[in-house]
Amino acid sequence: MTARIIDISREPEQALAEASARLAEGLPVAIPTETVYGLAADATNPAAITRIYETKGRPRFNPLICHMADLAMAERYALFDPLSRRLAESFWPGPLTLVLPLKVGCGIHALATAGLDSVGVRVPKGFAGELIRRFDRPLAAPSANTSGRISPTSAEHVAEDLGDKLALILDGGQADVGVESTIVKVEGERIRLLRPGGIAAEDIERVAERAIERQASPAPTIEAPGMLASHYAPNASVRLNATAVRPGEVLIRFGGLPVSGADVASAVFDLSASGDLAEAASNLFDMLHAADAVGAGRIAIAAIPDQGLGEAINDRLIRAAAPRDH
Ligand code: TXA
Ligand code: MG
């Protein structure tokens, strides 16, 4: 199979119609979201969900995020406590995933939730939301990349990696946010951060008027089971908190700060010359892809501040640098 690629800004109607048709056939479709490109399939169709796993080469079934058109649709599938609803109203559509009790008999298949009695839900911004409204079923969608590899932030990334395994890729240009959604779970009065992501934990704390409970990163026990230690791996090895470049390395720096030995680097990228963490997040996966394309054996990455979206960036970088079993 060679994927057909439709540009959603040039042919929005065609994109909606073809994507709905493929989804109805039970095929996964790569779609743009504001975070990263997703490999979306009908969350009520077990054969379709199985194809997501086959396409990604994901070794086992992890619960997938179920994407909804809006809060009203999400309420058909999940039970909202008042605090989760307040977060949804503040941050949806947007890069926030809420883990909520699943409504019994709602139609989401157990393969999408890995048999749990909870479900991760989010309402993506933009075209993905329109597609879900048209299809009128939740879309289960992990990132559209081979398991363990860097998440795609452009249709080109998806095509390079999975183009021969997919029927359709929708091209929505460069993903805005660039890292996956923040995942939280409300438990009574507590909010737990299951994965840092595209919404800064501090922003959630402001709306929730309480502190978020963080866990050690990478999580020692796999509560969000997708969060295996080695994830987001480029082909090159990754060295973090680099203060000097070694010969043959590609350098990724931040904030325009000089790193000694940069002149011997095979290439130099800056996540954000102005030191803007949102810009850095949106460039992260693209620059890891680009650094890999240089063909260097190792990528040296300067320290990134750990506040705001820096928390999600550092989470992904720690995983990119983790020892690999694949
Ligand atoms: O931004 C995103 O979230 C992207 C785009 C495509 O929307 N999606 C994404 O999905 O990152 P995925 O499948 O790669 O991440 C799902 C994460 C996993 O870590 C999984 O374990 C966690 O969500 N998750 C899903 N349902 C859960 C549940 N019921 N309880 C705990 N964790 C859950
Ligand atoms: Mg992923």
Coordinates of C-alpha atoms and ligand atoms in Angstrom, one line a residue:
M1 CA 0.0 0.0 0.0
T2 CA 1.2 3.5 -0.7
A3 CA -0.5 6.2 1.2
R4 CA -2.5 8.8 -0.6
I5 CA -1.7 12.2 0.8
I6 CA -4.4 14.9 0.9
D7 CA -3.6 18.5 1.9
I8 CA -6.4 19.6 4.2
S9 CA -6.0 23.3 3.5
R10 CA -6.4 22.8 -0.3
E11 CA -9.0 20.0 -0.3
P12 CA -10.8 20.1 3.1
E13 CA -14.0 18.5 1.8
Q14 CA -12.1 15.7 0.0
A15 CA -10.0 15.1 3.1
L16 CA -13.1 14.8 5.3
A17 CA -14.9 12.5 2.9
E18 CA -12.0 10.2 2.2
A19 CA -10.9 10.0 5.8
S20 CA -14.5 9.2 6.9
A21 CA -14.7 6.5 4.3
R22 CA -11.4 4.8 5.2
L23 CA -12.3 5.0 8.9
A24 CA -15.7 3.4 8.2
E25 CA -13.9 0.6 6.5
G26 CA -11.9 0.0 9.7
L27 CA -8.6 1.4 8.3
P28 CA -6.4 3.7 10.3
V29 CA -5.8 7.1 8.9
A30 CA -2.9 9.5 9.8
I31 CA -4.4 12.8 10.8
P32 CA -2.9 16.1 11.9
T33 CA -3.6 17.3 15.5
E34 CA -2.2 20.3 17.2
T35 CA 0.2 18.1 19.2
V36 CA 1.6 15.5 16.9
Y37 CA 0.2 13.5 14.0
G38 CA -2.1 10.7 15.1
L39 CA -2.8 7.3 13.7
A40 CA -6.5 7.4 14.1
A41 CA -9.1 4.5 14.0
D42 CA -12.7 4.0 15.0
A43 CA -12.5 3.4 18.8
T44 CA -15.6 1.2 18.7
N45 CA -14.1 -1.2 16.0
P46 CA -11.8 -3.9 17.3
A47 CA -10.3 -4.8 13.9
A48 CA -9.6 -1.1 13.3
I49 CA -7.8 -0.8 16.6
T50 CA -5.8 -4.0 16.0
R51 CA -4.6 -2.4 12.7
I52 CA -3.2 0.6 14.7
Y53 CA -1.0 -1.8 16.7
E54 CA 0.1 -3.8 13.6
T55 CA 0.9 -0.6 11.7
K56 CA 3.0 0.8 14.5
G57 CA 4.6 -2.5 15.4
R58 CA 3.6 -1.8 18.9
P59 CA 4.5 -5.0 20.9
R60 CA 1.5 -5.0 23.2
F61 CA -1.9 -3.4 23.8
N62 CA -1.7 -0.1 25.7
P63 CA -4.7 2.0 26.4
L64 CA -5.1 4.6 23.6
I65 CA -6.4 8.1 23.9
C66 CA -9.9 8.4 22.6
H67 CA -10.4 11.7 20.7
M68 CA -13.8 13.5 20.8
A69 CA -15.3 16.3 18.9
D70 CA -16.3 18.3 22.0
L71 CA -17.2 18.0 25.7
A72 CA -20.8 17.0 24.9
M73 CA -19.5 14.0 22.9
A74 CA -17.0 13.1 25.6
E75 CA -19.8 13.0 28.1
R76 CA -21.4 10.2 26.1
Y77 CA -18.4 8.0 26.8
A78 CA -16.9 9.0 30.1
L79 CA -18.0 10.1 33.5
F80 CA -16.9 13.6 34.5
D81 CA -16.4 14.7 38.1
P82 CA -16.7 18.5 38.6
L83 CA -13.0 19.2 38.6
S84 CA -12.3 17.2 35.4
R85 CA -15.2 19.1 33.8
R86 CA -13.7 22.4 34.8
L87 CA -10.4 21.4 33.3
A88 CA -12.2 20.3 30.1
E89 CA -14.0 23.6 29.8
S90 CA -10.8 25.5 30.3
F91 CA -8.5 23.6 28.0
W92 CA -10.6 21.9 25.3
P93 CA -10.1 21.9 22.5
G94 CA -6.4 21.5 23.3
P95 CA -3.6 19.3 24.4
L96 CA -5.1 18.0 27.6
T97 CA -6.0 14.3 28.1
L98 CA -8.2 13.4 31.1
V99 CA -8.3 9.9 32.4
L100 CA -11.9 9.3 33.5
P101 CA -14.2 6.4 34.4
L102 CA -15.5 4.7 31.2
K103 CA -19.3 4.7 30.8
V104 CA -20.4 1.1 30.8
G105 CA -21.8 0.0 27.5
C106 CA -20.8 3.2 25.7
G107 CA -19.4 1.4 22.7
I108 CA -15.7 2.1 23.0
H109 CA -14.0 -1.3 22.5
A110 CA -11.9 -2.9 25.3
L111 CA -9.0 -3.0 22.9
A112 CA -8.9 0.8 23.0
T113 CA -8.8 0.9 26.8
A114 CA -6.7 -2.2 27.2
G115 CA -9.6 -3.6 29.2
L116 CA -9.4 -0.9 31.9
D117 CA -12.5 0.7 33.4
S118 CA -11.1 4.1 32.6
V119 CA -10.5 5.9 29.3
G120 CA -8.2 8.7 28.3
V121 CA -10.1 11.4 26.4
R122 CA -9.2 14.6 24.7
V123 CA -10.7 17.0 22.3
P124 CA -8.1 18.0 19.6
K125 CA -8.0 21.5 18.0
G126 CA -8.8 22.2 14.4
F127 CA -9.3 19.7 11.6
A128 CA -9.2 16.5 13.7
G129 CA -12.2 17.8 15.7
E130 CA -14.1 18.4 12.5
L131 CA -13.4 15.0 11.2
I132 CA -14.6 13.4 14.5
R133 CA -17.8 15.5 14.3
R134 CA -18.4 14.2 10.8
F135 CA -17.6 10.6 11.7
D136 CA -19.5 10.9 14.9
R137 CA -17.5 8.2 16.7
P138 CA -14.5 8.6 19.0
L139 CA -11.1 8.1 17.3
A140 CA -8.4 6.1 19.1
A141 CA -5.1 7.7 18.1
P142 CA -1.6 7.2 19.3
S143 CA 1.2 9.1 17.5
A144 CA 1.6 8.1 13.9
N145 CA 5.1 6.6 14.1
T146 CA 6.7 3.1 14.4
S147 CA 6.7 2.1 18.0
G148 CA 9.6 3.6 20.0
R149 CA 10.6 6.1 17.3
I150 CA 10.3 9.9 17.3
S151 CA 6.7 11.2 17.1
P152 CA 5.8 12.9 13.8
T153 CA 5.1 16.6 13.6
S154 CA 4.6 16.8 9.8
A155 CA 2.9 14.7 7.1
E156 CA 6.4 14.1 5.7
H157 CA 7.6 12.5 8.9
V158 CA 4.6 10.1 8.7
A159 CA 5.1 9.4 5.0
E160 CA 8.8 8.5 5.5
D161 CA 8.0 6.2 8.4
L162 CA 4.6 4.6 7.6
G163 CA 3.8 5.7 4.0
D164 CA 3.9 2.1 2.6
K165 CA 1.6 0.8 5.3
L166 CA -1.2 3.3 5.2
A167 CA -4.0 4.1 2.8
L168 CA -4.3 7.8 3.7
I169 CA -2.3 10.6 5.3
L170 CA -4.0 14.0 5.8
D171 CA -1.5 16.8 5.5
G172 CA -2.2 19.7 7.9
G173 CA 1.3 21.2 7.8
Q174 CA 3.6 21.5 10.8
A175 CA 2.0 20.5 14.2
D176 CA 1.7 23.6 16.3
V177 CA 2.4 22.3 19.8
G178 CA 4.9 19.6 18.8
V179 CA 4.7 17.4 21.9
E180 CA 1.9 15.1 23.0
S181 CA -0.9 16.1 25.3
T182 CA -0.6 16.5 29.0
I183 CA -2.3 13.5 30.7
V184 CA -3.9 14.0 34.1
K185 CA -6.2 12.0 36.3
V186 CA -8.4 13.5 39.0
E187 CA -8.7 11.2 42.1
G188 CA -11.1 12.8 44.6
E189 CA -9.4 16.1 45.6
R190 CA -6.1 15.1 44.0
I191 CA -4.8 15.6 40.5
R192 CA -2.1 13.3 39.3
L193 CA 0.2 14.1 36.3
L194 CA 0.5 10.9 34.3
R195 CA 2.4 12.5 31.5
P196 CA 3.8 16.1 31.1
G197 CA 2.8 17.5 27.7
G198 CA 1.6 20.4 25.6
I199 CA -0.1 22.2 28.4
A200 CA 2.2 23.3 31.2
A201 CA 1.4 21.7 34.6
E202 CA 1.5 25.2 36.1
D203 CA -1.4 26.3 33.9
I204 CA -3.5 23.3 35.0
E205 CA -2.7 24.1 38.6
R206 CA -3.9 27.7 38.2
V207 CA -7.3 26.5 36.9
A208 CA -7.6 23.7 39.4
E209 CA -6.4 25.9 42.3
R210 CA -4.3 23.1 43.7
A211 CA -1.0 21.5 43.1
I212 CA -0.6 18.6 40.7
E213 CA 1.1 15.5 42.0
R214 CA 4.0 14.5 39.8
Q215 CA 5.7 11.2 39.6
A216 CA 9.3 10.3 39.1
S217 CA 10.1 10.6 35.4
P218 CA 10.4 8.2 33.6
A219 CA 7.6 6.6 35.7
P220 CA 9.0 3.6 37.7
T221 CA 5.8 1.8 37.5
I222 CA 4.0 2.1 34.2
E223 CA 0.7 3.8 35.2
A224 CA 0.4 5.4 31.8
P225 CA 1.5 2.1 30.2
G226 CA 2.6 3.8 26.9
M227 CA 5.4 5.4 28.9
L228 CA 8.1 2.9 28.5
A229 CA 11.5 4.1 29.5
S230 CA 13.0 4.1 25.9
H231 CA 10.6 6.0 23.7
Y232 CA 11.0 8.8 21.2
A233 CA 14.3 7.4 20.1
P234 CA 16.2 8.8 17.1
N235 CA 18.6 6.5 15.2
A236 CA 21.6 8.4 16.8
S237 CA 22.3 8.1 20.5
V238 CA 21.5 11.0 22.7
R239 CA 23.7 12.8 25.3
L240 CA 21.9 15.2 27.6
N241 CA 23.0 18.3 29.5
A242 CA 25.9 18.7 27.1
T243 CA 28.2 21.7 28.0
A244 CA 30.7 20.9 25.2
V245 CA 30.4 19.2 21.8
R246 CA 32.6 16.2 21.0
P247 CA 33.7 15.7 17.4
G248 CA 31.2 14.0 15.2
E249 CA 28.2 15.0 17.3
V250 CA 25.2 17.1 16.2
L251 CA 24.4 19.8 18.7
I252 CA 20.9 20.8 19.7
R253 CA 21.1 23.9 21.9
F254 CA 18.5 26.3 23.5
G255 CA 18.1 30.0 23.9
G256 CA 21.0 31.0 21.6
L257 CA 23.4 30.0 24.4
P258 CA 26.8 29.2 23.1
V259 CA 28.1 25.7 23.7
S260 CA 31.8 25.1 23.6
G261 CA 33.2 23.2 20.6
A262 CA 30.1 24.0 18.5
D263 CA 32.4 24.6 15.6
V264 CA 33.3 20.8 15.5
A265 CA 29.6 19.8 15.5
S266 CA 28.3 18.1 12.4
A267 CA 25.4 20.5 12.6
V268 CA 23.9 22.9 15.1
F269 CA 20.2 23.4 15.8
D270 CA 18.6 25.8 18.3
L271 CA 15.2 24.7 19.7
S272 CA 14.4 28.4 20.3
A273 CA 17.0 31.1 19.8
S274 CA 14.9 33.5 21.9
G275 CA 14.6 31.0 24.7
D276 CA 10.8 30.4 24.3
L277 CA 9.8 27.0 25.6
A278 CA 6.6 26.7 23.6
E279 CA 8.7 27.3 20.4
A280 CA 11.2 24.8 21.7
A281 CA 8.5 22.2 22.2
S282 CA 7.1 22.7 18.7
N283 CA 10.6 22.3 17.2
L284 CA 11.7 19.4 19.4
F285 CA 10.7 16.3 17.3
D286 CA 11.4 18.1 14.0
M287 CA 14.9 18.9 15.1
L288 CA 15.5 15.4 16.4
H289 CA 14.4 14.1 13.0
A290 CA 16.6 16.7 11.3
A291 CA 19.6 15.8 13.5
D292 CA 19.1 12.2 12.6
A293 CA 19.1 13.0 8.9
V294 CA 22.6 14.5 9.3
G295 CA 23.7 10.9 9.9
A296 CA 25.8 11.6 13.0
G297 CA 26.2 8.9 15.5
R298 CA 25.3 11.0 18.5
I299 CA 23.2 14.1 19.3
A300 CA 24.4 16.3 22.1
I301 CA 21.7 18.3 23.7
A302 CA 22.2 21.3 26.0
A303 CA 20.2 21.6 29.2
I304 CA 16.7 22.8 28.9
P305 CA 14.9 24.7 31.7
D306 CA 12.5 22.4 33.5
Q307 CA 9.6 24.7 34.0
G308 CA 6.5 25.3 31.9
L309 CA 6.7 23.2 28.7
G310 CA 10.3 22.5 29.5
E311 CA 8.9 19.7 31.7
A312 CA 7.4 17.9 28.7
I313 CA 10.6 18.5 26.6
N314 CA 12.8 17.1 29.3
D315 CA 10.5 14.1 29.8
R316 CA 10.8 13.3 26.0
L317 CA 14.6 13.9 26.0
I318 CA 15.2 11.5 29.0
R319 CA 13.3 8.8 27.1
A320 CA 15.2 9.6 23.9
A321 CA 18.4 9.1 25.8
A322 CA 17.3 6.0 27.8
P323 CA 19.0 2.6 27.1
R324 CA 17.2 0.8 24.3
D325 CA 15.9 -2.7 24.0
H326 CA 15.2 -2.4 20.3
Ligands
TXA1 O1 -1.2 14.4 21.9 C1 -1.5 13.3 22.1 O2 -1.9 12.8 23.2 C2 -1.3 12.3 20.9 C3 -2.2 12.8 19.8 C4 -2.2 11.9 18.6 O3 -3.5 13.1 20.2 N1 -1.7 11.0 21.3 C5 -1.0 10.2 22.1 O4 -1.5 9.0 22.3 O5 0.1 10.5 22.5 P1 -0.7 7.7 22.9 O6 -1.6 6.6 22.6 O7 0.6 7.6 22.3 O8 -0.6 8.0 24.4 C6 -1.5 7.4 25.2 C7 -1.1 7.6 26.6 C8 -0.3 6.4 27.0 O9 0.7 6.7 27.8 C9 -1.4 5.6 27.7 O10 -0.9 4.7 28.6 C10 -2.2 6.7 28.4 O11 -2.2 7.7 27.4 N2 -3.5 6.3 28.7 C11 -4.6 6.1 27.9 N3 -5.7 5.7 28.5 C12 -5.3 5.6 29.8 C13 -6.0 5.1 31.0 N4 -7.2 4.7 30.9 N5 -5.3 5.1 32.2 C14 -4.0 5.6 32.2 N6 -3.3 6.0 31.1 C15 -4.0 6.0 29.9
MG2 MG 3.7 7.9 20.8

